[in-house]
mmCIF file of C-alpha atoms in Angstrom:
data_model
loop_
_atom_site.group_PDB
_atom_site.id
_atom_site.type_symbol
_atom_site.label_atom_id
_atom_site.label_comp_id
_atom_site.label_asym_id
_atom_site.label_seq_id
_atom_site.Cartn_x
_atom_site.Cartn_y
_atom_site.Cartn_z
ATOM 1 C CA UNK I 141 -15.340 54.102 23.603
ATOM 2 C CA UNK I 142 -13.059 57.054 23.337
ATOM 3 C CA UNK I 143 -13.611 59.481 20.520
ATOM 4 C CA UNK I 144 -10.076 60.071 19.347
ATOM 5 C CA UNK I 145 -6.564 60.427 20.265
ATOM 6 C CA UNK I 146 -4.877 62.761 23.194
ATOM 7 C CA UNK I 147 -6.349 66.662 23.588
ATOM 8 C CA UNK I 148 -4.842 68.766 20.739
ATOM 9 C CA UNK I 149 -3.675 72.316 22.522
ATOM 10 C CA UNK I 150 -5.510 71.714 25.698
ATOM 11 C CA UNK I 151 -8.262 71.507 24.117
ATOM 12 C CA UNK I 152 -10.054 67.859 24.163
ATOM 13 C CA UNK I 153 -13.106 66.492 22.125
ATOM 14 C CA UNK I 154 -16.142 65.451 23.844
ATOM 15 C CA UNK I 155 -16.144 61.848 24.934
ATOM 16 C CA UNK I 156 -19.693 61.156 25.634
ATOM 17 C CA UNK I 157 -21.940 58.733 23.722
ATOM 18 C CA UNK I 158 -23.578 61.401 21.447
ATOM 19 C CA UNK I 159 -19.989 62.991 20.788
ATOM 20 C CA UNK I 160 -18.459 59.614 19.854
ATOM 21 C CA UNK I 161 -21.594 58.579 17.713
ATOM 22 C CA UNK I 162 -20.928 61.831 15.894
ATOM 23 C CA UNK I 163 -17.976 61.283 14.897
ATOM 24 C CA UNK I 164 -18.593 57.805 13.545
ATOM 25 C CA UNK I 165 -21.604 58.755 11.575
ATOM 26 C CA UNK I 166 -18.768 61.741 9.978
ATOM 27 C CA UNK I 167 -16.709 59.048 9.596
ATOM 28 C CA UNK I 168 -18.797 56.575 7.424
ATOM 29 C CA UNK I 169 -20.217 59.379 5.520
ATOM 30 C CA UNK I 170 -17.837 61.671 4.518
ATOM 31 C CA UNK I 171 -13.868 61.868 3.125
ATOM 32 C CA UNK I 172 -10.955 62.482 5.434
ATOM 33 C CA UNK I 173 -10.654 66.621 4.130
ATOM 34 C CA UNK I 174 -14.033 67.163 5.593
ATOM 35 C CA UNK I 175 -13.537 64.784 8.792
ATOM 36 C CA UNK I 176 -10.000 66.782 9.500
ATOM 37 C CA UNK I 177 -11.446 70.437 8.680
ATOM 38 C CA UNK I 178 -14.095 69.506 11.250
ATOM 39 C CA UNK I 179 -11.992 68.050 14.066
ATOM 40 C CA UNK I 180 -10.039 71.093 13.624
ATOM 41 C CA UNK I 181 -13.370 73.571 13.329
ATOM 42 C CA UNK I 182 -14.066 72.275 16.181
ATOM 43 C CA UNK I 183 -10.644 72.558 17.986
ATOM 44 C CA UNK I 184 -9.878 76.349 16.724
ATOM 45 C CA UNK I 185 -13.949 77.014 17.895
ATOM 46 C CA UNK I 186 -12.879 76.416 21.478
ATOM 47 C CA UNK I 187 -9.848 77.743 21.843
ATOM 48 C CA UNK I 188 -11.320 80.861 20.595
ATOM 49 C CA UNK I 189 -14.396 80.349 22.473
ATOM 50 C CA UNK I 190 -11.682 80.124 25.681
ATOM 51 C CA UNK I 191 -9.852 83.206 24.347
ATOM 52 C CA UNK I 192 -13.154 85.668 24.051
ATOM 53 C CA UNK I 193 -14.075 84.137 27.709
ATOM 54 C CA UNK I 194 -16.715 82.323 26.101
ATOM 55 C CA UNK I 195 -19.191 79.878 28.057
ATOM 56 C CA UNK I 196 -20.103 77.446 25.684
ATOM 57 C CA UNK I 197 -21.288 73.770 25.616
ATOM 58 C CA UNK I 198 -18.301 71.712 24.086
ATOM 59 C CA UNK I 199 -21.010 68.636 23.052
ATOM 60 C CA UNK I 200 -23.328 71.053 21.020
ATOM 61 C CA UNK I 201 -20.391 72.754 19.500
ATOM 62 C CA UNK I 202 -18.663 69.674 18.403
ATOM 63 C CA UNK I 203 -21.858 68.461 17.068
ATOM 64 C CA UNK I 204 -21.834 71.405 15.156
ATOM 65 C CA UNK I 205 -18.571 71.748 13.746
ATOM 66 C CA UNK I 206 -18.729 67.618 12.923
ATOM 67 C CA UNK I 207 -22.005 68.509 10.638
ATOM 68 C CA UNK I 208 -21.230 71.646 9.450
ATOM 69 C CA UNK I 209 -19.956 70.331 5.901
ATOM 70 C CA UNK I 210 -22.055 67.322 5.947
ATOM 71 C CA UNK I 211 -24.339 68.530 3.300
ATOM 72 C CA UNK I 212 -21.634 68.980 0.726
ATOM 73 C CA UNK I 213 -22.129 65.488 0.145
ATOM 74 C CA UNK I 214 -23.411 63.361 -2.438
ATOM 75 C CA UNK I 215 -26.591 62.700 -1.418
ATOM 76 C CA UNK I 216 -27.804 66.044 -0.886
ATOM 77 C CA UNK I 217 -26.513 67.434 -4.404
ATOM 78 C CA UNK I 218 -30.514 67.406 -5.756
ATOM 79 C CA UNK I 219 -32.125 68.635 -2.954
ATOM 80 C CA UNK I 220 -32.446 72.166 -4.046
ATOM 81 C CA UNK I 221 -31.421 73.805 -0.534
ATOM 82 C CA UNK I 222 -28.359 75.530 0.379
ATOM 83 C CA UNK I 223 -25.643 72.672 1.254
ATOM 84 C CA UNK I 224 -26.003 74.199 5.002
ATOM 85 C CA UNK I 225 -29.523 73.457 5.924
ATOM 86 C CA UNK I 226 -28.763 70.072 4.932
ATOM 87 C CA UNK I 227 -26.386 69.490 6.814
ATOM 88 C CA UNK I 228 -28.280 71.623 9.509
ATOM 89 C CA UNK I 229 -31.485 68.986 9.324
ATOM 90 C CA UNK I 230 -28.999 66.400 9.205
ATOM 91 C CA UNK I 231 -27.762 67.481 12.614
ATOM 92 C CA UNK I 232 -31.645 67.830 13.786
ATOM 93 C CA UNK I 233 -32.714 64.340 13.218
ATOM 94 C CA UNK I 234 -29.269 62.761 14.871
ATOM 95 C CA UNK I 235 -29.701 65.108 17.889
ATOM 96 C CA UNK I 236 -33.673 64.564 17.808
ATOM 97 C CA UNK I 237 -33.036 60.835 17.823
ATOM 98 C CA UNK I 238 -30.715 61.123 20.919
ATOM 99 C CA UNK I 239 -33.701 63.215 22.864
ATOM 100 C CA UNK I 240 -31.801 66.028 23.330
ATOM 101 C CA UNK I 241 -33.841 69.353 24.627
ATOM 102 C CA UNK I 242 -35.089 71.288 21.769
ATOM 103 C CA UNK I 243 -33.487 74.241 22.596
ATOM 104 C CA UNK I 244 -29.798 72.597 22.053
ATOM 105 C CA UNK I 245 -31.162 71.444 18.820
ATOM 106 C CA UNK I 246 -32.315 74.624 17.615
ATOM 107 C CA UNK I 247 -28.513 76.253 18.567
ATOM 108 C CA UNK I 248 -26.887 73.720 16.529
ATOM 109 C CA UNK I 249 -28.894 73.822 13.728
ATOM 110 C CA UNK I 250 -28.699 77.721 13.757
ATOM 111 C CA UNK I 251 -25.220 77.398 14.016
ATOM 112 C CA UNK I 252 -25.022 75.008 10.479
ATOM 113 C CA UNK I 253 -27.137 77.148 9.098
ATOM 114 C CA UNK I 254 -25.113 80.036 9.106
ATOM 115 C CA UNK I 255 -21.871 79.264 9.464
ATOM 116 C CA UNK I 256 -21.040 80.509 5.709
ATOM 117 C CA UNK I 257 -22.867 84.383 6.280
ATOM 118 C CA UNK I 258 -20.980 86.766 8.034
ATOM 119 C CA UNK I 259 -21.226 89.164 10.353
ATOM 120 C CA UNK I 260 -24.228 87.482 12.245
ATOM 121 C CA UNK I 261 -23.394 84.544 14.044
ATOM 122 C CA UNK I 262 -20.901 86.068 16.143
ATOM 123 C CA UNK I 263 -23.974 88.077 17.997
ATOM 124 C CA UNK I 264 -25.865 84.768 18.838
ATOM 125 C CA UNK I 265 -24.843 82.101 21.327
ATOM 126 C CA UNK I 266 -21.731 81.198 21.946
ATOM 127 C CA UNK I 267 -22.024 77.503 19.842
ATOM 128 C CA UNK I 268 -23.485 79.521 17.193
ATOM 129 C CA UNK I 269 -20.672 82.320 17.066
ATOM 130 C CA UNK I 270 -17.865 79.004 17.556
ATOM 131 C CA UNK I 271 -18.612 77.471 15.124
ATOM 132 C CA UNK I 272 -18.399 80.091 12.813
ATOM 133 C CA UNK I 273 -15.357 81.242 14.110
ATOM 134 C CA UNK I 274 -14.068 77.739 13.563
ATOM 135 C CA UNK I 275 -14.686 77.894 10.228
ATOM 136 C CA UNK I 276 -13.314 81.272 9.781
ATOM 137 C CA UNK I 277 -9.956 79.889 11.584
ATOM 138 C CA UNK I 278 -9.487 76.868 9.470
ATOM 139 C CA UNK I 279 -10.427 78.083 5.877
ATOM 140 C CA UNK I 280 -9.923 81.629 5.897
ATOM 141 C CA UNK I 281 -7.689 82.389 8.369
ATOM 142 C CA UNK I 282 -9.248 85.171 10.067
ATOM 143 C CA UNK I 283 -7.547 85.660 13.473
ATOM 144 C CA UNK I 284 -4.812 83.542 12.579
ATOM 145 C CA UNK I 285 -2.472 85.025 15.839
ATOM 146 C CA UNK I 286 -5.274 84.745 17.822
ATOM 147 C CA UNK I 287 -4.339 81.238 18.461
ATOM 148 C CA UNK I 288 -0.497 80.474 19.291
ATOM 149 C CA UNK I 289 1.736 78.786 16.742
ATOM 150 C CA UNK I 290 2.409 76.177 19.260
ATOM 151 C CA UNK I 291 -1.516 75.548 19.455
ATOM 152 C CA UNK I 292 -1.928 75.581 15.878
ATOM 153 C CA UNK I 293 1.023 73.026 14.988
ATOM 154 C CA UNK I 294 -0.683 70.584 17.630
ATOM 155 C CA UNK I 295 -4.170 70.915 15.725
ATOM 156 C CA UNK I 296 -2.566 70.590 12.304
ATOM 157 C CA UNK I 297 -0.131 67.883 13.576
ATOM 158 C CA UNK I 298 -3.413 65.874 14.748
ATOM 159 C CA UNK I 299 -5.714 66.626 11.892
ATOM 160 C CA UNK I 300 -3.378 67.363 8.924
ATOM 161 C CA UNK I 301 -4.237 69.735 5.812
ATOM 162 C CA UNK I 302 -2.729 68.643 2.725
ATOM 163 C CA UNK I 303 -3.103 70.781 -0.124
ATOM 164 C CA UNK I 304 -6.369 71.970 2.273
ATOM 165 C CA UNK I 305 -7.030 75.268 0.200
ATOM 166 C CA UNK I 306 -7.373 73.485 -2.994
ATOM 167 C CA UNK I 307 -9.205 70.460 -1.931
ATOM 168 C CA UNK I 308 -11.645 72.447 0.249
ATOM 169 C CA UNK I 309 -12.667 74.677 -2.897
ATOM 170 C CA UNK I 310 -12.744 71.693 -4.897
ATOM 171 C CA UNK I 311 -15.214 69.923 -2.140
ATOM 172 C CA UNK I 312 -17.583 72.880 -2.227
ATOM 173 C CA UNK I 313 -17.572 73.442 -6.018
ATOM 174 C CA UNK I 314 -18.321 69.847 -6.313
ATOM 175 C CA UNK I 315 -21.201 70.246 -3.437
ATOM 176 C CA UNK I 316 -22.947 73.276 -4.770
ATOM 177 C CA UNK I 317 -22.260 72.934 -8.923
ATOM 178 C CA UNK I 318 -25.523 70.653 -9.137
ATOM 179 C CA UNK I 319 -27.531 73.716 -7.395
ATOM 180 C CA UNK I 320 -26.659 76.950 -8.357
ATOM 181 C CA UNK I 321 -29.509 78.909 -7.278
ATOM 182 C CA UNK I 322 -28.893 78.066 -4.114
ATOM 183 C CA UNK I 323 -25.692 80.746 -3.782
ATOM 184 C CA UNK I 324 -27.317 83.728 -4.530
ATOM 185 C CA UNK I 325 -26.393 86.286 -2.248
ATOM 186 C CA UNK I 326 -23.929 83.972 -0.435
ATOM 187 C CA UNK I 327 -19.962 83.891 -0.388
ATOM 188 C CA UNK I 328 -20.571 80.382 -2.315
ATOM 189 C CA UNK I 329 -21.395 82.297 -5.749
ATOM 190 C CA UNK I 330 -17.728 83.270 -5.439
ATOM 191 C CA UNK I 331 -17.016 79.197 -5.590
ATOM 192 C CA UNK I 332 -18.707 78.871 -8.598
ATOM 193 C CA UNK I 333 -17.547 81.927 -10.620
ATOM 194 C CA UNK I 334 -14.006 81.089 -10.301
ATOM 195 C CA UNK I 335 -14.505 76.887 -11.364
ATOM 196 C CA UNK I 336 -17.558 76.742 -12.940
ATOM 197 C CA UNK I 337 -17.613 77.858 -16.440
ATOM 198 C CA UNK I 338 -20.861 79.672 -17.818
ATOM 199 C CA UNK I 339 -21.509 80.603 -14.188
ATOM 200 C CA UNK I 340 -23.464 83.375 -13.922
ATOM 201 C CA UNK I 341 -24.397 84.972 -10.198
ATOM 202 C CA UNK I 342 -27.923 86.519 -9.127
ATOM 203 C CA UNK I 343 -27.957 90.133 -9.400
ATOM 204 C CA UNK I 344 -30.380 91.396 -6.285
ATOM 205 C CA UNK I 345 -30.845 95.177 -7.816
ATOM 206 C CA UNK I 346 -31.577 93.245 -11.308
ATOM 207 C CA UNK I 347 -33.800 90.783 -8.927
ATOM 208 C CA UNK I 348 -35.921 94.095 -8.062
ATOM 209 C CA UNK I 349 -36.152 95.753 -11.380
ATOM 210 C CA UNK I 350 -37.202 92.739 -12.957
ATOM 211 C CA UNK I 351 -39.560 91.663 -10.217
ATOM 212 C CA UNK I 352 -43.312 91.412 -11.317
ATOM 213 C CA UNK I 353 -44.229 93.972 -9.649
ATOM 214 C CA UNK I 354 -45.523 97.362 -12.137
ATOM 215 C CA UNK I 355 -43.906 100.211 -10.028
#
């Protein structure tokens, strides 16, 4: 069964069983903005994987880039955890179930996990830093002319983005609002102070002073 259309800027998807069963379970679990933004995390991952000379497995980092957003999603709205370490344990028990070595597991987890802190993952391995970098590509544009405007037109042309910027910060206000707690001292406290009214961020120095401890 292939898993999708003709390589996007030389770049193509995984076509292996776990790849393609990936991409279905995205598929019948999530919307096409967060099927499209992970396609193209994916896609702008590897392409500056290829670019920093990167040697990275392309299964574990499409695996990666296909879950990163997965815990945005209804179901995980009253967990209490941060939105990426569901979608991180989501990954786990889909690349458990396959048997793959515990090791691989552990980099794609890691690599859910913290795709929305900076400054980290790009000293870990390579699927860890990829993803990340993915992520940074498609929603924040950092390094935009790293990647050539022919390269980027194919991507887009493949997996459009419609009115991406708002309906991305619309998918993660509507992912996080339920929990809160769960962005302090991440860049998803910014989400919620700019769409959810009454919002009001953790304060880590007021976290300290008002901490139980006497001195």
């Amino acid at each position: 069964m292939a898993n999708g259309p003709s390589p996007a800027a030389d770049v193509s998807v995984p076509d292996t069983r776990l790849a393609v069963e990936a991409t279905e379970l995205v598929r019948d679990t999530t919307d096409d903005l967060v099927y499209h933004h992970s396609r193209r995390v994916f896609l702008f991952g590897a392409l500056q994987g290829r670019r920093r000379d990167l040697s990275f497995d392309p299964e574990l980092l499409y695996v990666g880039a296909m879950f990163h957003d997965l815990g945005l999603g209804e179901r995980f709205r009253s967990s209490g955890r941060r939105f990426e370490v569901d979608g991180a344990d989501e990954a786990r028990r889909f690349l458990q179930s396959h048997g793959v070595p515990e090791d691989s597991v552990r980099r794609v987890w890691t690599a859910i996990a913290l795709h929305t802190t900076p400054g980290i993952p790009a000293f870990m391995e390579p699927e860890v830093a990829l993803v990340t970098a993915g992520v940074e590509y498609d929603v924040l544009g950092i390094g935009y002319a790293d990647i050539s405007e022919a390269d980027r037109a194919a991507i887009v042309a493949l997996h459009p983005r419609p009115d991406f910027k708002r309906r991305i910060l619309a998918a993660f206000t509507d992912g996080i609002r339920p929990k809160p707690e769960t962005t302090f001292g991440n860049v998803k406290a910014d989400v919620l102070q700019h769409y959810v009214p009454g919002f009001e961020r953790g304060d880590f120095v007021r976290t300290i002073l008002d901490s139980p401890w006497p001195e």
